[in-house]
């Protein structure tokens, strides 16, 4: 079955460490997105990519980095510069152009806790 | 500019009662509109979408939504709530224009509680 996989489901890190979250899709979608979710704040866009080797900052990119070396993969690093990294992180993908009416497909999320 | 407003961060209903979750959008061009549902510690799942065909859209789990251009609304309804409907619901709008191509803008979410 086609889908989008995030790993790990739960992640614990010490303060000051960088951590990389994985996101892989086999839907052949062009665009991929990273969101951060905090209680009562909805989803906030961190970064997105519409094509391999290109990505754009979202609304809260500071302290995060991404790469898009392959169409199916969009890993995301939470760096030590992110002041409040504990959150639930969601990855999503979507087609572009006329197929985009189908909206996003989401992964199941990674809950990051920094202690 | 485009935005989505969900009225009411928390909605509580009794089992069997009508569910109404409100969503208003602002857009200078015809939008695509979506409702997603999220269960605890899971990703978002698409409930239904409006893409300029029929204004009344039926989705999964008995939910439906009506696009009202004059009111810039896309409210989500279900005639009879079930305990399994308890979740968080997100309204989203998509406007394809320039660099925002493909991007969805999400409301802040409405937590639905269903009482037995």
PDB file of N, CA, C and O in Angstrom, chain B residues 11-17 81-84 86 112-116:
ATOM      1  N   UNK B  11     -15.858  21.660  21.337  1.00  0.00           N
ATOM      2  CA  UNK B  11     -17.290  21.438  21.170  1.00  0.00           C
ATOM      3  C   UNK B  11     -17.641  20.128  21.864  1.00  0.00           C
ATOM      4  O   UNK B  11     -16.941  19.124  21.679  1.00  0.00           O
ATOM      5  N   UNK B  12     -18.718  20.158  22.667  1.00  0.00           N
ATOM      6  CA  UNK B  12     -19.167  18.952  23.358  1.00  0.00           C
ATOM      7  C   UNK B  12     -20.605  18.659  22.963  1.00  0.00           C
ATOM      8  O   UNK B  12     -21.443  19.568  22.941  1.00  0.00           O
ATOM      9  N   UNK B  13     -20.876  17.404  22.655  1.00  0.00           N
ATOM     10  CA  UNK B  13     -22.234  16.984  22.319  1.00  0.00           C
ATOM     11  C   UNK B  13     -22.516  15.653  22.992  1.00  0.00           C
ATOM     12  O   UNK B  13     -21.599  14.911  23.361  1.00  0.00           O
ATOM     13  N   UNK B  14     -23.792  15.342  23.123  1.00  0.00           N
ATOM     14  CA  UNK B  14     -24.192  14.026  23.625  1.00  0.00           C
ATOM     15  C   UNK B  14     -24.238  13.035  22.465  1.00  0.00           C
ATOM     16  O   UNK B  14     -24.471  13.413  21.315  1.00  0.00           O
ATOM     17  N   UNK B  15     -24.033  11.793  22.793  1.00  0.00           N
ATOM     18  CA  UNK B  15     -24.128  10.751  21.766  1.00  0.00           C
ATOM     19  C   UNK B  15     -25.521  10.801  21.149  1.00  0.00           C
ATOM     20  O   UNK B  15     -26.534  10.890  21.853  1.00  0.00           O
ATOM     21  N   UNK B  16     -25.570  10.778  19.810  1.00  0.00           N
ATOM     22  CA  UNK B  16     -26.854  10.868  19.113  1.00  0.00           C
ATOM     23  C   UNK B  16     -27.249  12.265  18.717  1.00  0.00           C
ATOM     24  O   UNK B  16     -28.172  12.447  17.907  1.00  0.00           O
ATOM     25  N   UNK B  17     -26.591  13.266  19.252  1.00  0.00           N
ATOM     26  CA  UNK B  17     -26.915  14.659  18.937  1.00  0.00           C
ATOM     27  C   UNK B  17     -26.226  15.106  17.652  1.00  0.00           C
ATOM     28  O   UNK B  17     -25.278  14.477  17.176  1.00  0.00           O
ATOM     29  N   UNK B  81     -24.107  12.045  16.549  1.00  0.00           N
ATOM     30  CA  UNK B  81     -22.741  11.811  17.018  1.00  0.00           C
ATOM     31  C   UNK B  81     -22.585  10.420  17.610  1.00  0.00           C
ATOM     32  O   UNK B  81     -23.499   9.880  18.256  1.00  0.00           O
ATOM     33  N   UNK B  82     -21.407   9.871  17.412  1.00  0.00           N
ATOM     34  CA  UNK B  82     -21.045   8.586  17.988  1.00  0.00           C
ATOM     35  C   UNK B  82     -19.813   8.790  18.845  1.00  0.00           C
ATOM     36  O   UNK B  82     -19.013   9.689  18.599  1.00  0.00           O
ATOM     37  N   UNK B  83     -19.670   7.943  19.855  1.00  0.00           N
ATOM     38  CA  UNK B  83     -18.514   8.058  20.751  1.00  0.00           C
ATOM     39  C   UNK B  83     -17.200   8.061  19.983  1.00  0.00           C
ATOM     40  O   UNK B  83     -16.246   8.750  20.341  1.00  0.00           O
ATOM     41  N   UNK B  84     -17.153   7.300  18.902  1.00  0.00           N
ATOM     42  CA  UNK B  84     -15.910   7.197  18.124  1.00  0.00           C
ATOM     43  C   UNK B  84     -15.582   8.469  17.346  1.00  0.00           C
ATOM     44  O   UNK B  84     -14.500   8.573  16.753  1.00  0.00           O
ATOM     45  N   UNK B  86     -15.170  11.326  18.731  1.00  0.00           N
ATOM     46  CA  UNK B  86     -14.355  12.182  19.590  1.00  0.00           C
ATOM     47  C   UNK B  86     -12.930  12.253  19.044  1.00  0.00           C
ATOM     48  O   UNK B  86     -12.246  11.232  18.928  1.00  0.00           O
ATOM     49  N   UNK B 112     -13.534  17.821  19.541  1.00  0.00           N
ATOM     50  CA  UNK B 112     -14.906  17.348  19.736  1.00  0.00           C
ATOM     51  C   UNK B 112     -14.938  16.301  20.839  1.00  0.00           C
ATOM     52  O   UNK B 112     -14.220  15.294  20.773  1.00  0.00           O
ATOM     53  N   UNK B 113     -15.761  16.542  21.842  1.00  0.00           N
ATOM     54  CA  UNK B 113     -16.001  15.577  22.915  1.00  0.00           C
ATOM     55  C   UNK B 113     -17.427  15.062  22.769  1.00  0.00           C
ATOM     56  O   UNK B 113     -18.349  15.834  22.535  1.00  0.00           O
ATOM     57  N   UNK B 114     -17.595  13.759  22.889  1.00  0.00           N
ATOM     58  CA  UNK B 114     -18.917  13.145  22.807  1.00  0.00           C
ATOM     59  C   UNK B 114     -19.225  12.476  24.137  1.00  0.00           C
ATOM     60  O   UNK B 114     -18.502  11.575  24.574  1.00  0.00           O
ATOM     61  N   UNK B 115     -20.311  12.904  24.763  1.00  0.00           N
ATOM     62  CA  UNK B 115     -20.720  12.362  26.060  1.00  0.00           C
ATOM     63  C   UNK B 115     -21.709  11.225  25.868  1.00  0.00           C
ATOM     64  O   UNK B 115     -22.556  11.290  24.990  1.00  0.00           O
ATOM     65  N   UNK B 116     -21.598  10.180  26.699  1.00  0.00           N
ATOM     66  CA  UNK B 116     -22.532   9.035  26.567  1.00  0.00           C
ATOM     67  C   UNK B 116     -23.937   9.413  27.003  1.00  0.00           C
ATOM     68  O   UNK B 116     -24.144  10.363  27.743  1.00  0.00           O
TER      69      UNK B 116
END
